[in-house]
Short mmCIF file of C-alpha atoms and ligand atoms in Angstrom, two decimals:
data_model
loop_
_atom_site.label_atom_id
_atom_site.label_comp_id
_atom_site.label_asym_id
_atom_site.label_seq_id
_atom_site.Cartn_x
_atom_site.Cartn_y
_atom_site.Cartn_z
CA UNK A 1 25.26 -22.95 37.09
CA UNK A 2 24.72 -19.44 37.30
CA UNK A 3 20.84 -17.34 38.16
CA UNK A 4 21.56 -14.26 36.11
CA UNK A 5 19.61 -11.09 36.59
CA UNK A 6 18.30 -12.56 33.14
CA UNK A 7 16.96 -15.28 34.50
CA UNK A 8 15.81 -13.50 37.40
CA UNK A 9 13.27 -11.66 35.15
CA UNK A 10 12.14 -14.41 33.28
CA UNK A 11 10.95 -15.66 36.67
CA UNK A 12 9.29 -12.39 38.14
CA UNK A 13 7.60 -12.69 33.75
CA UNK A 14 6.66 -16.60 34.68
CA UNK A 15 5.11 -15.53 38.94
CA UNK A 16 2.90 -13.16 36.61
CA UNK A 17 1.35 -15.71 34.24
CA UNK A 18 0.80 -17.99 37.33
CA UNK A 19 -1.10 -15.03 38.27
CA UNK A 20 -3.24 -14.32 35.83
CA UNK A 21 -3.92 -18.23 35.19
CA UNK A 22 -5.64 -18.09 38.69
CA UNK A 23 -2.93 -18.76 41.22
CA UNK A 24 -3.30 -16.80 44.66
CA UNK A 25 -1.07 -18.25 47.32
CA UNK A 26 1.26 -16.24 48.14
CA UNK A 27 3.92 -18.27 49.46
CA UNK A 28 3.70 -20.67 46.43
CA UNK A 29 4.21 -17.66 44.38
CA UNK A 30 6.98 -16.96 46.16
CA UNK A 31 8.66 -20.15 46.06
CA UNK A 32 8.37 -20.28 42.30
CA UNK A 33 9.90 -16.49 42.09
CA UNK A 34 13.14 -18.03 43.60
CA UNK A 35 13.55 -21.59 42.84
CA UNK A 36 16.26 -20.94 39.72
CA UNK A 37 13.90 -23.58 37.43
CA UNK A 38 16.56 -23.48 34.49
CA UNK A 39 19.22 -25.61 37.20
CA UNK A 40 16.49 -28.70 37.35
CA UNK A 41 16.58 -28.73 33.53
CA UNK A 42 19.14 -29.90 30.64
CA UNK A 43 21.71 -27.10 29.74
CA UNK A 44 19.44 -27.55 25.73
CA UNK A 45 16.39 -26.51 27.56
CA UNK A 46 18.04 -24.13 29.76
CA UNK A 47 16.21 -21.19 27.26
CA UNK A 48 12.94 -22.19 27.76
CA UNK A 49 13.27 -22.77 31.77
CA UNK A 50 11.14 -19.79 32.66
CA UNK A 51 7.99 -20.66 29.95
CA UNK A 52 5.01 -21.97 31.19
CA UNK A 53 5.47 -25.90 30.11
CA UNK A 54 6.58 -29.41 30.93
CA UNK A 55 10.17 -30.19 29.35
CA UNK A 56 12.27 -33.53 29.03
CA UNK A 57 14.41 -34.42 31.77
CA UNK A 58 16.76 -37.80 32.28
CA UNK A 59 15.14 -41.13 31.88
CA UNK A 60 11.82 -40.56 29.44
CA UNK A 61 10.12 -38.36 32.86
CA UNK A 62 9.59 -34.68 32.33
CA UNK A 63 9.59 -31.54 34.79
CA UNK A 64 6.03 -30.32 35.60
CA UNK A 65 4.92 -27.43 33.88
CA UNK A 66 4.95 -24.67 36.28
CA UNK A 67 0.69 -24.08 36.12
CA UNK A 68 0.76 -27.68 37.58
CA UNK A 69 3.21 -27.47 40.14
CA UNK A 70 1.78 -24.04 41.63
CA UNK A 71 -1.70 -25.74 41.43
CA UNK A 72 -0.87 -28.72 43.27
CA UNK A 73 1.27 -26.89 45.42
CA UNK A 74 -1.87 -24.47 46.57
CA UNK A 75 -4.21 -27.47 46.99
CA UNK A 76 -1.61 -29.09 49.32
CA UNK A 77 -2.36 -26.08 52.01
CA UNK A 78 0.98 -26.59 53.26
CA UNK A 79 1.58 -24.99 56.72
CA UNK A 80 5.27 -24.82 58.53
CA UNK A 81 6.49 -28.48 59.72
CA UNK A 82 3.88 -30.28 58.27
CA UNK A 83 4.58 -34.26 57.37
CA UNK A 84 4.64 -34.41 53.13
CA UNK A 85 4.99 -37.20 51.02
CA UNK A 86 5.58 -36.38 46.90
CA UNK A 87 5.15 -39.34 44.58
CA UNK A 88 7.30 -38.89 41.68
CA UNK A 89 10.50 -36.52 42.62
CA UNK A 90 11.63 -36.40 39.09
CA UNK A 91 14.21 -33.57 38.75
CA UNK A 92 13.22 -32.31 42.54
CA UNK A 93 11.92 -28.99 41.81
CA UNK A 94 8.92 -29.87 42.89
CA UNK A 95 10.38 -31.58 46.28
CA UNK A 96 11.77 -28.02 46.34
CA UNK A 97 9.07 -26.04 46.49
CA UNK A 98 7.90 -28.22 49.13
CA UNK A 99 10.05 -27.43 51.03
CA UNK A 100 10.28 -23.59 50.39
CA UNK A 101 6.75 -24.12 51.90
CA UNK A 102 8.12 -25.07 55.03
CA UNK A 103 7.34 -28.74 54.79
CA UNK A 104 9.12 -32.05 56.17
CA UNK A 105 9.27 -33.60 52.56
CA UNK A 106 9.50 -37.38 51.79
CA UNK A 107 9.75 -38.11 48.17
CA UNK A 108 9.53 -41.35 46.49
CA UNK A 109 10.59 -41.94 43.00
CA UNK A 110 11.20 -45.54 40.91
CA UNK A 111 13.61 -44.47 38.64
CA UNK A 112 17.04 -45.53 39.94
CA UNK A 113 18.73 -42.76 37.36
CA UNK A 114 16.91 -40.06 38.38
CA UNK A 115 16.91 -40.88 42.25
CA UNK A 116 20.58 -40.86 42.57
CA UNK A 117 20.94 -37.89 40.18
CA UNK A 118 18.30 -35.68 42.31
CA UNK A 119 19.61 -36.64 45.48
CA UNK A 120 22.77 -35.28 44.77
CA UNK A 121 21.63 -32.23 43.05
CA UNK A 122 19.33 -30.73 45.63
CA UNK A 123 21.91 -31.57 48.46
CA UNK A 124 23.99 -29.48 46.14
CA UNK A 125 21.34 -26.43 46.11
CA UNK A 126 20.87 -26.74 49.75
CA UNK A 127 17.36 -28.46 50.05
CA UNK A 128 17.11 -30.60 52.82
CA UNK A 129 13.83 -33.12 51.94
CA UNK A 130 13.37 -35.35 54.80
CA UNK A 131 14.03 -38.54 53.12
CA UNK A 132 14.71 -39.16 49.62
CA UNK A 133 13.39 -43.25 49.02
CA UNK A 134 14.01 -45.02 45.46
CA UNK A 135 11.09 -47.04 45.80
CA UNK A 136 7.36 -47.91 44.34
CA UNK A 137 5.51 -44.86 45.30
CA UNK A 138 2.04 -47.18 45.11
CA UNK A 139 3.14 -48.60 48.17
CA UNK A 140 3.45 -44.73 49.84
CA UNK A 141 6.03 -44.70 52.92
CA UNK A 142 4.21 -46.48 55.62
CA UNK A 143 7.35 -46.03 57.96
CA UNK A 144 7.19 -42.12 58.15
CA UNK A 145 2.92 -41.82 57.85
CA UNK A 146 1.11 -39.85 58.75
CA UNK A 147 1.16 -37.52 56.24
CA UNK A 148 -0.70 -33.78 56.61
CA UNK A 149 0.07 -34.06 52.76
CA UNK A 150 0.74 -36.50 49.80
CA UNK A 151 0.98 -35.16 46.35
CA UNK A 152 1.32 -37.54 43.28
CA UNK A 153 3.13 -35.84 40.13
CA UNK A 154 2.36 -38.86 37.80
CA UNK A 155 -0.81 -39.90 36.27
CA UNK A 156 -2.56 -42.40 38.31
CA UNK A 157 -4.62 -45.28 36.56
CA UNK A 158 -6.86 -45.53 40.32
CA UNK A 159 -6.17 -43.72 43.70
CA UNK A 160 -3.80 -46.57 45.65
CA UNK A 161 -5.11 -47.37 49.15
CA UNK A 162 -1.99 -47.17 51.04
CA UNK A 163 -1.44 -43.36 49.79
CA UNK A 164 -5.13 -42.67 51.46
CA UNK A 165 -4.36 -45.00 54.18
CA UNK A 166 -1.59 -43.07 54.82
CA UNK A 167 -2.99 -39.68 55.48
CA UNK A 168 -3.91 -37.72 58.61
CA UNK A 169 -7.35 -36.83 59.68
CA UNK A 170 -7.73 -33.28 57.77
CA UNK A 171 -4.48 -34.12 55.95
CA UNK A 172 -5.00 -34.18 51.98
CA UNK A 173 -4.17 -36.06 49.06
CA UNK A 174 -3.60 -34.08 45.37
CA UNK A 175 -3.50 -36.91 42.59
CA UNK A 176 -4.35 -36.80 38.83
CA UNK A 177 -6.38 -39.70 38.25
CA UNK A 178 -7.19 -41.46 34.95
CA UNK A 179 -5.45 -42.08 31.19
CA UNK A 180 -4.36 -39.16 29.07
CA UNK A 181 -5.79 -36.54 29.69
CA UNK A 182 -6.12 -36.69 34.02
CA UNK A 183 -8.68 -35.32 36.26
CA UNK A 184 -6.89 -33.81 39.30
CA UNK A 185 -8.30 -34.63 42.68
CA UNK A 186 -8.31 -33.77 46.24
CA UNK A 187 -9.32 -35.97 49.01
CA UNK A 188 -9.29 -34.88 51.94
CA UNK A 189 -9.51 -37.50 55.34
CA UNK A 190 -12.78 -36.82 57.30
CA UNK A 191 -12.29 -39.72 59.29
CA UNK A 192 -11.00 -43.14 60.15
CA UNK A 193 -12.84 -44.28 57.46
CA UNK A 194 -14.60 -41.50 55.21
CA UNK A 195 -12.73 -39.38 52.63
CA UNK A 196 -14.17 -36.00 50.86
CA UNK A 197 -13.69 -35.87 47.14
CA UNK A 198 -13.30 -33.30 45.11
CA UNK A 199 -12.32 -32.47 40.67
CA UNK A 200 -10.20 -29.87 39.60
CA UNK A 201 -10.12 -30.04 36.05
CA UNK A 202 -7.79 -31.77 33.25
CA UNK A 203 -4.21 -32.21 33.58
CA UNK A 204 -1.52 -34.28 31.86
CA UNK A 205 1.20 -36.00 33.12
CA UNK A 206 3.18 -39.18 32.34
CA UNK A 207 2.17 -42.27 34.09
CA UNK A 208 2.75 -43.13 37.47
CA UNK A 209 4.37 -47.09 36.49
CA UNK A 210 4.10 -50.14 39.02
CA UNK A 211 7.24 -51.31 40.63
CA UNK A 212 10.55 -49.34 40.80
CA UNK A 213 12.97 -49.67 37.75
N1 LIG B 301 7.80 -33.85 40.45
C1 LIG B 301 8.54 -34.08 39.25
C2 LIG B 301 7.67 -34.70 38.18
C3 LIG B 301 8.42 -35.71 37.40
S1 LIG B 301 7.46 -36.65 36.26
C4 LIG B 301 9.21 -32.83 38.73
O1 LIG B 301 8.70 -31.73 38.99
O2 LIG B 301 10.24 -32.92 38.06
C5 LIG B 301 6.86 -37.97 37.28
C6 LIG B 301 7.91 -38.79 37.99
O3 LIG B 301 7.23 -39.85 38.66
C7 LIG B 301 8.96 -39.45 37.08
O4 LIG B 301 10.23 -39.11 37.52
C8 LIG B 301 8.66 -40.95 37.23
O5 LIG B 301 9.81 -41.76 37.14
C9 LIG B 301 8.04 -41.00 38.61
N2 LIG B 301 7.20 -42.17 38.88
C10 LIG B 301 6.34 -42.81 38.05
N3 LIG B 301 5.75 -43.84 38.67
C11 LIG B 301 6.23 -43.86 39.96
C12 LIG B 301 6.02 -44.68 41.10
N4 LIG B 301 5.18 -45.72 41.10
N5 LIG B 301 6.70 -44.39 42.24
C13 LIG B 301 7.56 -43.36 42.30
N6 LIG B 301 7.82 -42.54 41.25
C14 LIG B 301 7.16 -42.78 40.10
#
């Protein structure tokens, strides 16, 4: 694996798009500037790493397209050693922009293949996530809640109760919601018991799946 001066500039090319699509934070900008995308992908994709789109990965799942991760990312409002929870690690480059972002990162995902295989891999690139769980993310991780932050990078038929449950007051939860395409939505804790919604918009994703396989 090598992150030519090639590559390089395809990446400073893919921060500007993210730009002009609307993205301001700068530290999410910042993260996707150095996170070498073409590692999290197959060597056949390795071309297209650095355009702005969702590819194939192992196991039927895909990488986010990098518009998605950069907006989830910036509705997260990640600050330095905050608790965060990501449903869905997939290939982990979204776990590592977490934690470019300076979170504690706990990522769930149900896909034994892909668990094992990302583990490995971002040990290899020297991301530390918290905890990496093979698990049902429906279920959230009760034993390390609260969370300041929970993003969900698979489309979610409803918004599962332990994932709010599981959140801070002031902490926030990013989740597309709904069949093909999703709405994304932010819910931010108020309260014990009340939650403030908010729509951003349609997104797609594939679906977040019951049960771990
Ligand atoms: N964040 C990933 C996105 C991968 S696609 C990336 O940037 O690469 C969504 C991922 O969510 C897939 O890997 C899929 O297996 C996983 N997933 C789907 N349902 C899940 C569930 N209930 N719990 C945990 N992971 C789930």
């Amino acid at each position: 694996m090598k992150d030519t001066t090639r590559h390089q500039g395809k990446r400073r090319q893919l921060v500007q798009i993210l730009k002009d699509k609307g993205i301001t934070n700068s530290l999410v900008l910042k993260a996707i500037g150095k996170i070498p995308r073409h590692f999290f992908m197959d060597s056949s994709f390795e071309h297209h790493a650095y355009q702005d789109k969702a590819f194939p990965i192992a196991a039927d799942q895909t990488i986010s397209q990098p518009y998605t991760v950069a907006f989830q990312s910036e509705l997260l409002e990640i600050e330095k050693g905050h608790n965060v929870l990501e449903i869905g690690t997939g290939s982990g480059y979204q776990t590592a922009v977490l934690c470019e972002l300076g979170g504690k990162v706990y990522s769930i995902e149900r896909q034994q293949e892909l668990y094992k295989k990302t583990k490995l891999f971002l040990t290899k690139l020297g991301y530390r996530p918290r905890y990496l769980s093979f698990g049902d993310g429906y279920k959230g991780l009760p034993e390390y809640a609260p969370f300041d932050s929970i993003i969900v990078t698979a489309g979610a038929p409803y918004v599962p109760k332990p994932l709010l449950a599981q959140l801070k007051i002031g902490g926030k939860l990013v989740i597309p919601v709904g069949d093909d395409p999703q709405i994304m939505h932010r819910y931010i804790r108020t309260s014990a018991t009340s939650f403030e919604k908010k729509e951003y918009g349609e997104f797609r994703f594939v679906p977040l799946l019951e049960d771990k396989n």
